[in-house]
mmCIF file of C-alpha atoms and ligand atoms in Angstrom:
data_model
loop_
_atom_site.group_PDB
_atom_site.id
_atom_site.type_symbol
_atom_site.label_atom_id
_atom_site.label_comp_id
_atom_site.label_asym_id
_atom_site.label_seq_id
_atom_site.Cartn_x
_atom_site.Cartn_y
_atom_site.Cartn_z
ATOM 1 C CA UNK C 1 196.552 185.797 98.553
ATOM 2 C CA UNK C 2 198.310 185.783 95.194
ATOM 3 C CA UNK C 3 200.177 188.864 93.949
ATOM 4 C CA UNK C 4 201.365 189.471 90.400
ATOM 5 C CA UNK C 5 204.449 191.642 90.008
ATOM 6 C CA UNK C 6 205.629 192.931 86.664
ATOM 7 C CA UNK C 7 208.285 190.984 84.779
ATOM 8 C CA UNK C 8 210.770 193.862 84.992
ATOM 9 C CA UNK C 9 210.503 194.507 88.747
ATOM 10 C CA UNK C 10 213.955 195.048 90.279
ATOM 11 C CA UNK C 11 215.501 192.573 92.684
ATOM 12 C CA UNK C 12 215.318 195.139 95.507
ATOM 13 C CA UNK C 13 211.617 195.721 94.930
ATOM 14 C CA UNK C 14 210.940 191.960 94.792
ATOM 15 C CA UNK C 15 212.636 191.711 98.165
ATOM 16 C CA UNK C 16 210.517 194.562 99.523
ATOM 17 C CA UNK C 17 207.344 192.745 98.462
ATOM 18 C CA UNK C 18 208.524 189.499 100.067
ATOM 19 C CA UNK C 19 209.430 191.337 103.273
ATOM 20 C CA UNK C 20 205.899 192.765 103.422
ATOM 21 C CA UNK C 21 204.263 189.475 102.355
ATOM 22 C CA UNK C 22 206.483 186.520 103.284
ATOM 23 C CA UNK C 23 205.524 183.562 101.132
ATOM 24 C CA UNK C 24 206.386 181.669 97.990
ATOM 25 C CA UNK C 25 207.798 183.407 94.956
ATOM 26 C CA UNK C 26 208.419 182.156 91.429
ATOM 27 C CA UNK C 27 208.581 183.610 87.949
ATOM 28 C CA UNK C 28 206.102 182.297 85.386
ATOM 29 C CA UNK C 29 207.085 181.424 81.844
ATOM 30 C CA UNK C 30 205.493 184.675 80.618
ATOM 31 C CA UNK C 31 207.793 186.634 82.963
ATOM 32 C CA UNK C 32 205.261 187.583 85.633
ATOM 33 C CA UNK C 33 206.542 187.217 89.185
ATOM 34 C CA UNK C 34 204.053 185.452 91.429
ATOM 35 C CA UNK C 35 204.026 185.792 95.210
ATOM 36 C CA UNK C 36 201.691 183.577 97.259
ATOM 37 C CA UNK C 37 200.895 183.842 100.929
ATOM 38 C CA UNK C 38 198.342 182.144 103.156
ATOM 39 C CA UNK C 39 194.734 182.772 102.135
ATOM 40 C CA UNK C 40 194.287 184.418 105.540
ATOM 41 C CA UNK C 41 195.972 187.503 104.066
ATOM 42 C CA UNK C 42 193.335 189.656 102.397
ATOM 43 C CA UNK C 43 194.982 193.022 101.741
ATOM 44 C CA UNK C 44 198.033 194.276 99.881
ATOM 45 C CA UNK C 45 200.379 196.160 102.197
ATOM 46 C CA UNK C 46 200.246 199.838 101.158
ATOM 47 C CA UNK C 47 204.060 200.205 101.299
ATOM 48 C CA UNK C 48 204.502 197.888 98.312
ATOM 49 C CA UNK C 49 201.175 198.408 96.509
ATOM 50 C CA UNK C 50 202.938 200.317 93.722
ATOM 51 C CA UNK C 51 204.773 197.105 92.679
ATOM 52 C CA UNK C 52 201.669 194.921 92.541
ATOM 53 C CA UNK C 53 199.969 194.657 89.149
ATOM 54 C CA UNK C 54 197.188 192.366 90.271
ATOM 55 C CA UNK C 55 196.067 190.654 93.458
ATOM 56 C CA UNK C 56 193.722 187.736 94.152
ATOM 57 C CA UNK C 57 192.067 186.968 97.487
ATOM 58 C CA UNK C 58 190.687 183.536 98.472
ATOM 59 C CA UNK C 59 188.457 181.985 101.161
ATOM 60 C CA UNK C 60 190.820 179.059 101.728
ATOM 61 C CA UNK C 61 194.200 177.682 100.645
ATOM 62 C CA UNK C 62 193.019 176.411 97.270
ATOM 63 C CA UNK C 63 194.587 179.321 95.412
ATOM 64 C CA UNK C 64 196.782 178.613 92.367
ATOM 65 C CA UNK C 65 194.588 175.600 91.564
ATOM 66 C CA UNK C 66 191.391 177.622 91.820
ATOM 67 C CA UNK C 67 189.265 178.512 88.792
ATOM 68 C CA UNK C 68 188.697 181.886 90.421
ATOM 69 C CA UNK C 69 192.426 182.566 89.916
ATOM 70 C CA UNK C 70 192.796 180.976 86.492
ATOM 71 C CA UNK C 71 189.552 179.986 84.863
ATOM 72 C CA UNK C 72 190.911 177.865 82.026
ATOM 73 C CA UNK C 73 192.071 174.330 82.711
ATOM 74 C CA UNK C 74 195.861 174.189 82.703
ATOM 75 C CA UNK C 75 197.576 172.932 79.568
ATOM 76 C CA UNK C 76 200.056 170.112 80.150
ATOM 77 C CA UNK C 77 202.595 169.275 77.445
ATOM 78 C CA UNK C 78 204.175 165.843 77.545
ATOM 79 C CA UNK C 79 206.496 166.059 74.565
ATOM 80 C CA UNK C 80 204.090 166.417 71.644
ATOM 81 C CA UNK C 81 201.096 165.194 73.659
ATOM 82 C CA UNK C 82 198.799 167.944 74.907
ATOM 83 C CA UNK C 83 196.401 167.474 77.811
ATOM 84 C CA UNK C 84 194.016 170.007 79.303
ATOM 85 C CA UNK C 85 193.715 173.582 78.048
ATOM 86 C CA UNK C 86 191.566 173.747 74.979
ATOM 87 C CA UNK C 87 192.795 170.392 73.645
ATOM 88 C CA UNK C 88 189.629 168.424 74.520
ATOM 89 C CA UNK C 89 191.832 165.344 74.615
ATOM 90 C CA UNK C 90 191.118 162.334 76.768
ATOM 91 C CA UNK C 91 194.337 160.355 76.944
ATOM 92 C CA UNK C 92 194.514 156.636 77.564
ATOM 93 C CA UNK C 93 197.398 155.715 79.845
ATOM 94 C CA UNK C 94 197.850 151.976 80.186
ATOM 95 C CA UNK C 95 200.246 149.313 81.342
ATOM 96 C CA UNK C 96 200.807 146.874 84.144
ATOM 97 C CA UNK C 97 200.545 147.685 87.825
ATOM 98 C CA UNK C 98 204.232 146.756 88.233
ATOM 99 C CA UNK C 99 207.170 146.364 85.907
ATOM 100 C CA UNK C 100 207.915 142.703 86.716
ATOM 101 C CA UNK C 101 210.586 141.827 84.175
ATOM 102 C CA UNK C 102 211.811 142.987 80.788
ATOM 103 C CA UNK C 103 209.776 140.505 78.760
ATOM 104 C CA UNK C 104 206.465 141.322 80.486
ATOM 105 C CA UNK C 105 206.946 145.059 80.077
ATOM 106 C CA UNK C 106 208.207 145.022 76.482
ATOM 107 C CA UNK C 107 205.433 142.636 75.430
ATOM 108 C CA UNK C 108 202.826 144.938 77.027
ATOM 109 C CA UNK C 109 204.364 148.072 75.516
ATOM 110 C CA UNK C 110 204.435 146.494 72.052
ATOM 111 C CA UNK C 111 200.780 145.507 72.328
ATOM 112 C CA UNK C 112 199.618 148.889 73.588
ATOM 113 C CA UNK C 113 201.744 150.759 71.057
ATOM 114 C CA UNK C 114 200.093 148.674 68.347
ATOM 115 C CA UNK C 115 196.703 149.935 69.548
ATOM 116 C CA UNK C 116 197.942 153.530 69.373
ATOM 117 C CA UNK C 117 198.404 154.098 73.130
ATOM 118 C CA UNK C 118 200.901 156.904 73.697
ATOM 119 C CA UNK C 119 201.549 156.791 77.447
ATOM 120 C CA UNK C 120 202.773 153.672 79.256
ATOM 121 C CA UNK C 121 202.381 153.111 82.984
ATOM 122 C CA UNK C 122 204.301 150.679 85.208
ATOM 123 C CA UNK C 123 205.358 150.890 88.837
ATOM 124 C CA UNK C 124 208.952 150.229 89.893
ATOM 125 C CA UNK C 125 208.756 151.339 93.536
ATOM 126 C CA UNK C 126 205.560 149.737 94.746
ATOM 127 C CA UNK C 127 203.912 151.067 97.899
ATOM 128 C CA UNK C 128 202.666 147.653 99.081
ATOM 129 C CA UNK C 129 200.538 147.189 102.158
ATOM 130 C CA UNK C 130 202.623 144.166 103.246
ATOM 131 C CA UNK C 131 206.431 144.159 103.518
ATOM 132 C CA UNK C 132 206.361 140.532 102.279
ATOM 133 C CA UNK C 133 204.711 141.379 98.944
ATOM 134 C CA UNK C 134 206.636 142.190 95.735
ATOM 135 C CA UNK C 135 208.129 145.649 96.236
ATOM 136 C CA UNK C 136 209.034 146.429 92.609
ATOM 137 C CA UNK C 137 212.263 146.290 90.614
ATOM 138 C CA UNK C 138 213.421 149.796 91.542
ATOM 139 C CA UNK C 139 216.053 151.303 89.270
ATOM 140 C CA UNK C 140 216.205 148.167 87.108
ATOM 141 C CA UNK C 141 212.492 148.699 86.372
ATOM 142 C CA UNK C 142 213.053 152.347 85.436
ATOM 143 C CA UNK C 143 215.684 151.218 82.930
ATOM 144 C CA UNK C 144 213.247 148.744 81.387
ATOM 145 C CA UNK C 145 210.648 151.530 81.042
ATOM 146 C CA UNK C 146 213.282 153.753 79.421
ATOM 147 C CA UNK C 147 214.044 150.968 76.946
ATOM 148 C CA UNK C 148 210.338 150.738 76.050
ATOM 149 C CA UNK C 149 210.225 154.501 75.557
ATOM 150 C CA UNK C 150 213.240 154.355 73.239
ATOM 151 C CA UNK C 151 211.905 151.417 71.266
ATOM 152 C CA UNK C 152 208.251 152.473 70.883
ATOM 153 C CA UNK C 153 208.364 156.254 71.348
ATOM 154 C CA UNK C 154 205.826 156.052 74.186
ATOM 155 C CA UNK C 155 205.868 158.404 77.174
ATOM 156 C CA UNK C 156 206.409 156.909 80.609
ATOM 157 C CA UNK C 157 204.544 157.447 83.862
ATOM 158 C CA UNK C 158 205.841 155.727 86.995
ATOM 159 C CA UNK C 159 205.317 156.234 90.684
ATOM 160 C CA UNK C 160 207.503 157.564 93.449
ATOM 161 C CA UNK C 161 206.966 155.831 96.797
ATOM 162 C CA UNK C 162 209.176 157.934 99.064
ATOM 163 C CA UNK C 163 211.705 160.747 98.940
ATOM 164 C CA UNK C 164 214.735 158.392 98.813
ATOM 165 C CA UNK C 165 214.309 157.699 95.074
ATOM 166 C CA UNK C 166 212.415 160.785 93.942
ATOM 167 C CA UNK C 167 215.430 162.003 91.926
ATOM 168 C CA UNK C 168 215.597 158.732 89.959
ATOM 169 C CA UNK C 169 211.884 158.767 89.171
ATOM 170 C CA UNK C 170 212.116 162.402 88.076
ATOM 171 C CA UNK C 171 215.051 161.560 85.816
ATOM 172 C CA UNK C 172 213.457 158.547 84.103
ATOM 173 C CA UNK C 173 209.785 159.466 83.794
ATOM 174 C CA UNK C 174 207.867 161.828 81.539
ATOM 175 C CA UNK C 175 205.105 162.166 84.138
ATOM 176 C CA UNK C 176 205.841 161.617 87.823
ATOM 177 C CA UNK C 177 203.101 159.706 89.645
ATOM 178 C CA UNK C 178 202.692 160.439 93.337
ATOM 179 C CA UNK C 179 200.613 157.588 94.717
ATOM 180 C CA UNK C 180 197.664 157.534 97.075
ATOM 181 C CA UNK C 181 199.901 156.574 100.001
ATOM 182 C CA UNK C 182 202.676 159.020 99.110
ATOM 183 C CA UNK C 183 200.618 162.149 98.457
ATOM 184 C CA UNK C 184 201.146 163.503 101.975
ATOM 185 C CA UNK C 185 204.964 163.160 101.692
ATOM 186 C CA UNK C 186 206.124 166.743 101.556
ATOM 187 C CA UNK C 187 209.665 165.684 100.635
ATOM 188 C CA UNK C 188 208.237 164.281 97.399
ATOM 189 C CA UNK C 189 205.867 167.199 96.815
ATOM 190 C CA UNK C 190 208.613 169.779 97.342
ATOM 191 C CA UNK C 191 211.052 167.898 95.073
ATOM 192 C CA UNK C 192 208.362 167.900 92.370
ATOM 193 C CA UNK C 193 207.787 171.617 92.944
ATOM 194 C CA UNK C 194 211.336 172.357 91.788
ATOM 195 C CA UNK C 195 210.971 170.800 88.354
ATOM 196 C CA UNK C 196 208.766 171.454 85.352
ATOM 197 C CA UNK C 197 207.916 167.863 84.403
ATOM 198 C CA UNK C 198 204.227 166.990 84.779
ATOM 199 C CA UNK C 199 203.246 165.486 88.111
ATOM 200 C CA UNK C 200 200.134 163.355 88.613
ATOM 201 C CA UNK C 201 198.950 163.273 92.220
ATOM 202 C CA UNK C 202 196.628 160.424 93.194
ATOM 203 C CA UNK C 203 194.035 161.021 95.866
ATOM 204 C CA UNK C 204 194.739 159.251 99.147
ATOM 205 C CA UNK C 205 191.957 156.907 100.130
ATOM 206 C CA UNK C 206 191.185 158.952 103.261
ATOM 207 C CA UNK C 207 191.804 162.337 101.664
ATOM 208 C CA UNK C 208 189.192 165.071 101.445
ATOM 209 C CA UNK C 209 188.980 167.092 98.257
ATOM 210 C CA UNK C 210 190.372 170.109 100.140
ATOM 211 C CA UNK C 211 193.441 168.136 101.299
ATOM 212 C CA UNK C 212 193.853 166.645 97.826
ATOM 213 C CA UNK C 213 193.996 170.037 96.126
ATOM 214 C CA UNK C 214 196.244 171.432 98.873
ATOM 215 C CA UNK C 215 198.754 168.669 98.063
ATOM 216 C CA UNK C 216 198.729 170.080 94.520
ATOM 217 C CA UNK C 217 199.296 173.572 95.958
ATOM 218 C CA UNK C 218 202.609 172.326 97.452
ATOM 219 C CA UNK C 219 203.824 171.612 93.916
ATOM 220 C CA UNK C 220 202.249 174.662 92.252
ATOM 221 C CA UNK C 221 203.551 177.132 94.863
ATOM 222 C CA UNK C 222 207.126 176.032 94.181
ATOM 223 C CA UNK C 223 206.760 177.081 90.554
ATOM 224 C CA UNK C 224 205.813 173.840 88.791
ATOM 225 C CA UNK C 225 202.548 174.637 86.975
ATOM 226 C CA UNK C 226 202.169 171.123 85.522
ATOM 227 C CA UNK C 227 200.008 169.290 88.027
ATOM 228 C CA UNK C 228 197.335 166.717 87.211
ATOM 229 C CA UNK C 229 194.945 165.177 89.747
ATOM 230 C CA UNK C 230 193.897 161.526 89.735
ATOM 231 C CA UNK C 231 190.790 160.116 91.426
ATOM 232 C CA UNK C 232 191.360 156.427 92.264
ATOM 233 C CA UNK C 233 188.701 155.683 94.864
ATOM 234 C CA UNK C 234 188.304 156.442 98.542
ATOM 235 C CA UNK C 235 187.577 154.199 101.514
ATOM 236 C CA UNK C 236 183.981 154.126 102.723
ATOM 237 C CA UNK C 237 181.876 151.635 104.687
ATOM 238 C CA UNK C 238 181.426 149.625 101.455
ATOM 239 C CA UNK C 239 183.599 146.511 101.146
ATOM 240 C CA UNK C 240 182.216 144.717 98.089
ATOM 241 C CA UNK C 241 184.427 146.785 95.808
ATOM 242 C CA UNK C 242 188.006 147.730 96.706
ATOM 243 C CA UNK C 243 187.264 151.445 97.087
ATOM 244 C CA UNK C 244 184.399 153.833 96.335
ATOM 245 C CA UNK C 245 184.902 155.723 93.077
ATOM 246 C CA UNK C 246 184.100 159.326 93.909
ATOM 247 C CA UNK C 247 182.656 160.713 90.695
ATOM 248 C CA UNK C 248 180.836 163.468 92.602
ATOM 249 C CA UNK C 249 184.287 164.534 93.779
ATOM 250 C CA UNK C 250 185.444 164.571 90.161
ATOM 251 C CA UNK C 251 182.540 166.870 89.266
ATOM 252 C CA UNK C 252 183.565 169.147 92.175
ATOM 253 C CA UNK C 253 187.205 169.230 91.051
ATOM 254 C CA UNK C 254 186.096 170.050 87.504
ATOM 255 C CA UNK C 255 183.926 172.902 88.732
ATOM 256 C CA UNK C 256 186.336 174.525 91.173
ATOM 257 C CA UNK C 257 189.889 173.717 90.070
ATOM 258 C CA UNK C 258 191.908 174.393 86.953
ATOM 259 C CA UNK C 259 193.851 171.128 87.193
ATOM 260 C CA UNK C 260 193.510 168.466 84.483
ATOM 261 C CA UNK C 261 191.876 165.266 85.755
ATOM 262 C CA UNK C 262 192.838 161.657 85.110
ATOM 263 C CA UNK C 263 190.621 158.880 86.419
ATOM 264 C CA UNK C 264 191.697 155.455 87.630
ATOM 265 C CA UNK C 265 188.799 153.010 87.811
ATOM 266 C CA UNK C 266 191.232 150.038 88.051
ATOM 267 C CA UNK C 267 192.248 150.746 91.646
ATOM 268 C CA UNK C 268 188.779 151.939 92.646
ATOM 269 C CA UNK C 269 187.033 148.773 91.477
ATOM 270 C CA UNK C 270 189.760 146.304 92.402
ATOM 271 C CA UNK C 271 188.240 143.631 90.155
ATOM 272 C CA UNK C 272 188.325 143.158 86.392
ATOM 273 C CA UNK C 273 184.552 143.109 86.051
ATOM 274 C CA UNK C 274 183.005 146.541 85.885
ATOM 275 C CA UNK C 275 186.163 148.306 84.725
ATOM 276 C CA UNK C 276 185.091 148.653 81.054
ATOM 277 C CA UNK C 277 181.751 150.157 82.164
ATOM 278 C CA UNK C 278 183.541 152.478 84.593
ATOM 279 C CA UNK C 279 185.911 153.566 81.812
ATOM 280 C CA UNK C 280 182.965 154.582 79.649
ATOM 281 C CA UNK C 281 181.259 156.339 82.561
ATOM 282 C CA UNK C 282 184.479 158.209 83.347
ATOM 283 C CA UNK C 283 185.046 159.346 79.763
ATOM 284 C CA UNK C 284 181.433 160.577 79.717
ATOM 285 C CA UNK C 285 182.348 163.002 82.529
ATOM 286 C CA UNK C 286 184.611 164.918 80.115
ATOM 287 C CA UNK C 287 188.004 164.183 81.656
ATOM 288 C CA UNK C 288 191.596 164.579 80.507
ATOM 289 C CA UNK C 289 192.623 160.969 80.811
ATOM 290 C CA UNK C 290 192.172 157.452 82.087
ATOM 291 C CA UNK C 291 194.871 155.278 83.652
ATOM 292 C CA UNK C 292 194.166 151.569 83.330
ATOM 293 C CA UNK C 293 196.080 148.482 84.432
ATOM 294 C CA UNK C 294 196.609 145.712 81.894
ATOM 295 C CA UNK C 295 198.859 142.645 81.981
ATOM 296 C CA UNK C 296 199.626 139.811 79.544
ATOM 297 C CA UNK C 297 198.516 137.186 82.120
ATOM 298 C CA UNK C 298 196.632 138.929 84.947
ATOM 299 C CA UNK C 299 196.313 135.897 87.261
ATOM 300 C CA UNK C 300 200.121 135.706 87.372
ATOM 301 C CA UNK C 301 200.643 139.424 88.074
ATOM 302 C CA UNK C 302 202.877 140.178 91.067
ATOM 303 C CA UNK C 303 200.626 143.045 92.227
ATOM 304 C CA UNK C 304 196.963 143.935 91.740
ATOM 305 C CA UNK C 305 196.277 140.659 89.891
ATOM 306 C CA UNK C 306 192.491 140.820 90.354
ATOM 307 C CA UNK C 307 192.027 144.177 88.640
ATOM 308 C CA UNK C 308 194.351 144.037 85.626
ATOM 309 C CA UNK C 309 192.596 143.558 82.288
ATOM 310 C CA UNK C 310 193.983 141.017 79.856
ATOM 311 C CA UNK C 311 194.815 142.328 76.395
ATOM 312 C CA UNK C 312 191.541 141.194 74.780
ATOM 313 C CA UNK C 313 189.486 142.837 77.546
ATOM 314 C CA UNK C 314 191.565 145.986 77.280
ATOM 315 C CA UNK C 315 191.185 146.181 73.505
ATOM 316 C CA UNK C 316 187.419 145.796 73.451
ATOM 317 C CA UNK C 317 187.036 148.396 76.219
ATOM 318 C CA UNK C 318 189.435 150.791 74.454
ATOM 319 C CA UNK C 319 187.618 150.499 71.140
ATOM 320 C CA UNK C 320 184.330 151.466 72.812
ATOM 321 C CA UNK C 321 185.642 154.797 74.135
ATOM 322 C CA UNK C 322 185.951 157.103 71.079
ATOM 323 C CA UNK C 323 182.154 157.181 70.609
ATOM 324 C CA UNK C 324 181.647 158.126 74.266
ATOM 325 C CA UNK C 325 184.348 160.804 74.069
ATOM 326 C CA UNK C 326 182.817 162.186 70.891
ATOM 327 C CA UNK C 327 179.418 162.426 72.561
ATOM 328 C CA UNK C 328 180.898 164.851 75.112
ATOM 329 C CA UNK C 329 182.970 166.840 72.595
ATOM 330 C CA UNK C 330 186.284 165.112 73.221
ATOM 331 C CA UNK C 331 188.789 163.004 71.340
ATOM 332 C CA UNK C 332 190.540 159.932 72.699
ATOM 333 C CA UNK C 333 194.299 160.054 72.198
HETATM 334 C C1 PEP G 1 199.225 152.085 91.235
HETATM 335 O O1 PEP G 1 198.940 152.987 90.414
HETATM 336 O O2 PEP G 1 199.621 150.955 90.908
HETATM 337 C C2 PEP G 1 199.004 152.369 92.656
HETATM 338 C C3 PEP G 1 199.713 151.801 93.615
HETATM 339 O O3 PEP G 1 197.998 153.250 92.849
HETATM 340 P P1 PEP G 1 197.493 153.999 94.182
HETATM 341 O O4 PEP G 1 198.620 154.863 94.633
HETATM 342 O O5 PEP G 1 196.299 154.741 93.688
HETATM 343 O O6 PEP G 1 197.133 152.924 95.179
HETATM 344 MN MN1 MN G 2 198.273 148.904 90.941
#
């Protein structure tokens, strides 16, 4: 249950409400105090009813993210870039899987900036399946991303792998990426709940839509309203592609949640072929963004070599998207 309390409620009365309904409490930017309890609670306690301006009851723990609580898609501001809300923007986020060295990253950033791309991706703490694979440059990589931001004015998205470096990723990035393997880490989710920077949560490959949105609720219930969801493929019986791209799930998330959606066909497909078609199909769904891996020399990439587009492939795909976006009432940014 979600309760709205007026912006001028006294401290003592706030405490009375929380005593009657123990749960999360934060104050929204517009001043309203929000209290959230389990969805099992269905009725406002009569002793504090006088302090409650509005209450919302739910069937399950998708609450703050639910369209039945807030119908409009959330607006996410990343500096002067606006996603969600009434913007009708579909943002292209691009860059290599991993920041490998300064030259590779700066070369990629310069190329993408030249195409008009505003948000640069690049992992520094890589959640690799093998301990013997390249694990990322860590803090050194974050500094290289920061240099690209300073030089080209691009925004940075980079992933947090575990709670040990969450503070560094929060400090350096404009959007914090919580990866498919990290999205159950409540240390990360709770750290991201305490800030206001946008957080993009990727769907785990064995994660149901309910669990996915509940991960977002961990961040939202701490008072950070700026959560974006990212579909990147789930594991099914199919092995010919790396994962199965769950576009039905995307349609469900669009229907029932107020969270902006970014789609990642690169990790779903796992191979270069097909990605341009999947980008066009994704944009046709009317989404808030795409995140695509590109590398100056994909065969030499230290992670996800098979799926990174080279610059020529990226450019021709990118140039095909505005017409698709326009057909569904959106603008590529
Ligand atoms: C990535 O974005 O490079 C990545 C590791 O993605 P995921 O968490 O979806 O596997
Ligand atoms: Mn990758």
